[in-house]
Coordinates of C-alpha atoms in Angstrom, one line a residue:
M49 CA -0.1 0.1 0.1
S50 CA 1.3 3.2 -0.8
A51 CA 1.7 6.0 1.6
G52 CA -1.4 8.2 0.0
S53 CA -3.6 5.2 0.2
R54 CA -5.6 4.1 3.5
S55 CA -7.7 1.0 3.7
S56 CA -11.3 1.0 4.0
A57 CA -13.2 -1.3 6.8
G58 CA -13.2 -4.2 3.5
G59 CA -9.7 -4.1 3.2
T60 CA -9.8 -2.0 0.1
A61 CA -7.7 1.0 -0.4
S62 CA -9.9 4.0 -1.0
P63 CA -8.5 6.7 -3.8
T64 CA -6.6 9.6 -2.7
L65 CA -5.7 12.6 -4.0
E66 CA -1.9 11.0 -4.6
T67 CA -3.9 7.8 -6.2
V68 CA -6.0 9.7 -8.8
A69 CA -2.6 11.7 -9.3
A70 CA -0.9 9.0 -10.4
A71 CA -3.9 7.5 -12.4
A72 CA -4.3 10.9 -14.7
G73 CA -0.4 10.9 -15.1
V74 CA -0.3 14.5 -12.8
S75 CA 0.6 16.1 -9.8
R76 CA -1.3 15.9 -6.6
A77 CA -1.5 19.8 -6.5
T78 CA -2.7 19.7 -10.1
V79 CA -5.9 17.2 -9.2
S80 CA -6.1 19.8 -5.9
R81 CA -6.9 22.6 -8.0
V82 CA -9.3 20.5 -10.5
V83 CA -11.3 19.5 -7.5
N84 CA -11.2 22.5 -6.0
G85 CA -12.7 24.3 -8.8
G86 CA -9.0 26.4 -9.5
A87 CA -9.1 27.9 -13.0
K88 CA -5.4 27.5 -13.8
V89 CA -5.6 24.0 -15.5
S90 CA -6.0 23.0 -19.3
P91 CA -9.1 21.7 -20.4
E92 CA -7.0 18.5 -21.6
V93 CA -5.8 18.0 -18.1
R94 CA -9.0 19.0 -16.4
A95 CA -10.3 15.9 -18.5
A96 CA -7.9 13.5 -17.3
V97 CA -8.3 14.0 -14.3
E98 CA -12.0 13.8 -14.0
A99 CA -12.0 10.8 -15.8
A100 CA -9.5 9.2 -13.3
I101 CA -11.8 10.6 -10.4
A102 CA -14.7 8.9 -12.4
D103 CA -12.8 5.7 -12.7
L104 CA -11.3 5.5 -9.0
G105 CA -14.5 6.8 -7.7
Y106 CA -12.5 9.2 -5.6
S107 CA -14.9 11.3 -3.4
P108 CA -13.2 14.4 -2.0
N109 CA -13.1 14.4 2.1
R110 CA -15.6 17.7 2.4
A111 CA -13.9 18.7 5.9
A112 CA -10.6 18.9 4.1
R113 CA -11.7 20.6 1.0
S114 CA -13.4 23.4 3.3
L115 CA -9.8 24.0 5.1
V116 CA -8.5 24.3 1.7
T117 CA -11.5 26.7 0.0
R118 CA -12.6 28.1 3.4
R119 CA -16.0 27.4 2.1
T120 CA -18.7 24.7 3.9
G121 CA -20.5 23.7 0.6
S122 CA -23.8 24.8 2.7
V123 CA -26.3 27.6 2.3
A124 CA -29.0 28.3 4.8
L125 CA -32.1 29.3 3.8
V126 CA -33.7 30.8 7.1
V127 CA -38.0 31.1 7.1
S128 CA -38.8 34.1 9.6
E129 CA -42.1 31.9 10.7
P130 CA -42.5 29.3 13.2
E131 CA -42.3 25.5 12.4
A132 CA -45.5 24.5 11.9
R133 CA -46.5 27.1 9.7
V134 CA -43.5 26.2 7.9
F135 CA -44.7 22.6 6.9
S136 CA -48.0 23.5 6.6
D137 CA -48.4 26.3 4.2
P138 CA -48.5 25.3 0.6
M139 CA -46.7 28.9 -0.1
L140 CA -43.6 28.3 2.1
A141 CA -43.5 24.8 1.4
G142 CA -43.7 25.4 -2.4
I143 CA -40.9 28.0 -2.5
T144 CA -38.9 26.0 -0.1
R145 CA -39.0 22.9 -2.7
A146 CA -38.5 25.4 -5.7
I147 CA -35.1 26.4 -3.9
G148 CA -34.1 22.6 -3.2
Q149 CA -34.4 21.9 -7.2
A150 CA -32.6 24.9 -8.2
L151 CA -29.7 23.9 -5.5
A152 CA -29.8 20.3 -6.7
E153 CA -27.9 21.7 -10.2
T154 CA -25.4 22.7 -7.6
D155 CA -22.8 21.0 -5.2
L156 CA -24.0 23.2 -2.2
Q157 CA -26.5 21.9 0.6
L158 CA -29.5 23.2 1.9
V159 CA -29.9 23.8 5.5
L160 CA -33.8 24.7 6.7
M161 CA -33.7 27.2 9.5
M162 CA -36.9 28.1 11.2
V163 CA -36.2 31.7 12.9
P164 CA -36.8 30.5 17.1
A165 CA -38.1 32.7 19.4
D166 CA -36.5 35.4 20.9
S167 CA -34.0 33.4 23.5
G168 CA -33.1 31.4 20.0
R169 CA -32.7 33.9 18.0
R170 CA -29.0 34.9 19.2
R171 CA -27.8 31.3 18.8
L172 CA -29.5 31.6 15.3
T173 CA -27.1 35.0 14.4
R174 CA -24.1 33.4 16.1
Y175 CA -24.8 29.9 14.0
L176 CA -24.9 31.9 10.3
L177 CA -22.1 34.2 11.3
G178 CA -20.0 31.7 12.4
G179 CA -18.2 30.3 9.5
H180 CA -21.1 27.4 8.9
V181 CA -22.6 28.5 5.9
D182 CA -21.3 30.1 2.9
G183 CA -24.3 32.0 2.0
V184 CA -28.3 32.8 3.5
M185 CA -31.3 33.4 1.7
L186 CA -33.9 34.7 3.7
M187 CA -37.6 34.0 3.6
S188 CA -40.9 35.6 5.0
L189 CA -40.0 38.6 6.8
H190 CA -41.5 40.7 9.1
G191 CA -41.4 44.3 9.5
D192 CA -37.5 45.7 10.5
D193 CA -35.9 42.0 11.0
P194 CA -33.3 43.0 13.4
L195 CA -31.5 39.5 11.8
V196 CA -31.6 41.3 8.1
K197 CA -29.8 44.6 9.4
E198 CA -26.9 42.0 11.4
L199 CA -26.2 39.9 8.3
S200 CA -26.5 43.3 6.1
L201 CA -23.0 44.7 8.0
A202 CA -21.3 41.4 7.7
S203 CA -19.2 39.9 4.6
L204 CA -21.6 36.8 4.0
P205 CA -23.4 36.6 1.0
V206 CA -27.4 37.1 1.5
V207 CA -30.2 37.5 -0.5
L208 CA -34.0 38.1 0.4
M209 CA -37.5 36.4 -1.0
G210 CA -39.6 40.1 -1.2
R211 CA -38.0 43.4 -0.8
P212 CA -37.6 44.5 3.0
M213 CA -39.4 46.9 4.7
S214 CA -36.7 49.6 4.8
P215 CA -34.0 50.1 2.2
L216 CA -30.8 47.8 2.7
P217 CA -27.8 47.3 0.6
I218 CA -28.7 43.6 0.1
P219 CA -30.2 41.8 -3.3
H220 CA -34.1 40.4 -3.2
V221 CA -36.0 38.7 -5.8
D222 CA -39.8 39.4 -5.5
S223 CA -42.6 39.3 -7.9
D224 CA -44.9 42.3 -8.7
S225 CA -47.3 42.0 -6.1
V226 CA -48.5 45.4 -6.7
D227 CA -49.5 45.2 -10.1
G228 CA -50.3 41.4 -9.9
A229 CA -52.9 42.8 -7.0
R230 CA -53.7 45.5 -9.9
Q231 CA -54.8 42.6 -12.4
A232 CA -56.9 41.1 -9.8
T233 CA -59.1 44.2 -8.6
H234 CA -59.5 45.6 -12.5
H235 CA -60.5 41.3 -13.4
L236 CA -63.3 42.1 -11.0
Q237 CA -64.1 45.5 -11.9
A238 CA -64.4 44.5 -15.8
L239 CA -67.1 41.7 -14.4
G240 CA -69.2 44.8 -13.7
R241 CA -68.6 44.2 -9.7
T242 CA -69.4 47.6 -7.8
K243 CA -68.4 46.6 -4.2
I244 CA -65.0 44.9 -4.1
A245 CA -63.8 44.3 -0.6
T246 CA -60.1 43.1 -0.5
I247 CA -58.7 40.8 2.7
A248 CA -55.5 41.9 3.2
G249 CA -52.0 40.1 3.9
P250 CA -50.0 41.2 7.3
S251 CA -49.2 44.7 7.1
D252 CA -45.6 44.1 8.7
M253 CA -45.2 42.3 5.4
C254 CA -44.0 43.1 2.4
A255 CA -46.4 41.2 0.1
G256 CA -49.2 42.2 2.5
V257 CA -48.8 46.0 2.4
D258 CA -47.7 45.7 -1.9
R259 CA -51.2 43.9 -2.7
L260 CA -53.3 46.2 -0.3
L261 CA -51.5 48.8 -2.3
G262 CA -52.2 47.5 -5.8
Y263 CA -55.8 47.0 -4.7
R264 CA -56.1 50.5 -3.7
Q265 CA -54.4 51.8 -6.9
A266 CA -57.3 49.8 -8.7
L267 CA -60.0 51.3 -7.4
D268 CA -58.3 54.6 -6.8
G269 CA -59.7 55.1 -3.5
P270 CA -59.1 53.3 0.1
G271 CA -61.7 50.2 -1.0
I272 CA -63.2 48.2 1.6
V273 CA -60.6 46.0 4.0
A274 CA -60.2 43.7 6.5
R275 CA -56.8 42.1 7.1
G276 CA -56.0 38.3 8.0
D277 CA -52.7 36.5 8.2
F278 CA -52.6 34.9 4.9
S279 CA -54.0 31.7 6.8
M280 CA -57.1 29.6 5.8
A281 CA -58.5 30.5 9.2
S282 CA -57.8 34.2 9.1
G283 CA -59.5 34.2 5.7
E284 CA -62.4 32.7 7.0
A285 CA -62.9 35.4 9.8
A286 CA -61.9 38.4 7.6
M287 CA -65.0 37.5 5.2
T288 CA -67.6 37.1 8.0
E289 CA -66.5 40.4 9.5
L290 CA -67.0 41.8 5.7
L291 CA -70.5 40.3 5.2
A292 CA -71.3 41.4 8.9
R293 CA -70.1 45.3 7.7
E294 CA -70.7 45.3 4.4
P295 CA -73.6 42.8 3.2
D296 CA -73.7 43.5 -0.1
V297 CA -70.4 43.4 -1.1
D298 CA -70.5 41.7 -4.9
G299 CA -66.9 41.1 -5.1
V300 CA -63.2 40.2 -3.1
F301 CA -59.6 40.1 -3.8
A302 CA -58.0 37.3 -1.0
A303 CA -54.3 38.6 -0.9
S304 CA -53.6 34.6 -0.8
D305 CA -55.2 31.6 -2.2
L306 CA -55.5 30.2 1.4
M307 CA -57.4 33.1 2.4
A308 CA -59.4 33.2 -0.3
A309 CA -60.4 29.1 0.3
G310 CA -61.0 30.2 3.7
A311 CA -63.3 33.4 2.1
L312 CA -65.5 30.7 0.3
R313 CA -66.2 29.1 3.6
A314 CA -67.7 32.0 5.0
L315 CA -69.3 33.2 1.7
R316 CA -70.9 29.2 2.0
A317 CA -72.1 29.7 5.5
G318 CA -73.7 33.1 4.9
G319 CA -75.4 31.7 2.2
R320 CA -73.8 33.8 -0.8
R321 CA -73.4 31.7 -4.4
V322 CA -69.4 32.1 -5.8
P323 CA -69.2 33.5 -8.2
D324 CA -73.1 34.5 -9.0
D325 CA -73.6 36.3 -5.8
V326 CA -70.0 37.4 -4.6
A327 CA -66.9 36.9 -7.3
L328 CA -63.7 35.7 -5.3
V329 CA -60.1 36.1 -6.5
G330 CA -57.1 34.7 -4.7
Y331 CA -53.5 34.8 -5.2
D332 CA -49.8 32.8 -5.3
D333 CA -51.9 30.3 -7.5
L334 CA -50.9 27.2 -5.5
D335 CA -52.4 23.9 -5.8
V336 CA -55.4 24.5 -3.1
A337 CA -56.8 27.1 -5.7
E338 CA -57.6 24.2 -8.3
L339 CA -59.3 22.1 -5.3
T340 CA -61.6 24.5 -4.3
E341 CA -65.6 24.2 -5.5
P342 CA -65.3 26.5 -7.4
P343 CA -62.1 26.6 -8.1
L344 CA -60.4 30.0 -8.1
T345 CA -59.4 32.5 -10.1
T346 CA -55.6 33.6 -8.8
V347 CA -52.8 35.5 -9.8
H348 CA -50.2 33.2 -10.3
Q349 CA -46.4 33.7 -8.7
P350 CA -43.3 32.2 -10.5
L351 CA -42.0 30.3 -8.1
S352 CA -39.4 28.3 -10.0
A353 CA -38.0 31.1 -11.2
M354 CA -37.8 33.3 -8.2
A355 CA -36.2 30.4 -6.7
R356 CA -33.7 30.0 -9.3
A357 CA -33.1 34.0 -9.4
M358 CA -32.1 33.4 -5.6
V359 CA -29.9 30.5 -6.0
A360 CA -28.1 32.5 -9.0
S361 CA -27.9 35.8 -7.0
L362 CA -26.0 34.1 -4.0
L363 CA -24.0 31.7 -6.1
R364 CA -22.7 35.0 -7.7
Q365 CA -22.0 36.6 -4.4
I366 CA -20.2 33.1 -3.1
A367 CA -17.6 33.4 -6.0
G368 CA -16.8 36.8 -4.9
D369 CA -18.5 39.2 -7.6
R370 CA -20.3 42.2 -6.6
A371 CA -24.0 41.6 -5.2
P372 CA -26.4 41.5 -8.2
E373 CA -29.0 44.0 -8.5
S374 CA -32.4 42.9 -7.3
V375 CA -35.0 41.2 -9.1
V376 CA -38.7 41.6 -9.6
L377 CA -40.4 39.3 -11.8
P378 CA -44.0 39.8 -13.3
N379 CA -47.2 37.7 -12.2
A380 CA -50.0 36.6 -14.5
L381 CA -53.6 36.6 -13.9
V382 CA -55.3 32.7 -14.2
V383 CA -58.9 32.9 -15.0
R384 CA -60.8 30.0 -13.2
S385 CA -64.8 29.4 -12.1
S386 CA -65.0 31.7 -9.1
A387 CA -64.8 35.1 -11.3

């Protein structure tokens, strides 16, 4: 056995940098440059090394590699919601899945983290800033989250899902919620609805603020507003409130599909037919929008494109490039039977 080999439990020598170098006819340093993404390697030599790696079944030691590259090979997705909400909300689950699929095309591992109670926030911040991840994606932010400000002052690559409530020198990826809400409200107006209400999202989240703004722009006025928290239960409660306050409402724009599904329950309980008596439009175009009765007219968010843009932004920053510009993608109205 050569000095560069070590024995596995079965007695078979596991390939090392030295054995790969010998098979490819190059130096150990050259193999190391190929494995760690070094640029100063000719295409022919790189091909020979990669062929030897595949032939021998060589797998780099991640811990040793991180000492050379100063990278961990992991990125964090931090969701500012309780664990129960993260796994029950199809919107959060959908974007998490889309980010995982986008990262599957890279060598990076995804670490999913939920923001804990105040007592655990400091521990989370220490972990993120302690060299355990190469970059951070932040999602479902509420208000001016202090975590965002702390990360913005560090050298760690960061990208946000959704614009921050206050301007920060951090790129974000978003869809145009103002325009999406305008499209939804204009659609209700085009159907001849004259008393259009909205079930708005939380006022401490940019999506809630922007969708309310788009609704009001379409009406050119304050409108009729009830609030929810993007959940189905909150949509049902808000619709019940609206029916008690404005019994002749004939159109509703709900700022999420889950709230729209809750609104459907309340409308049915209140003896209102959808869309005959009340036309209803949701937002997000989640699977639930096709499963309600009637199926929801809704605003489609391009979750896969948003996830890919987030990953691309983070990869550019990890590679040492200047932080890219923020990305705002268009939405599109999907017409179904509810409006």
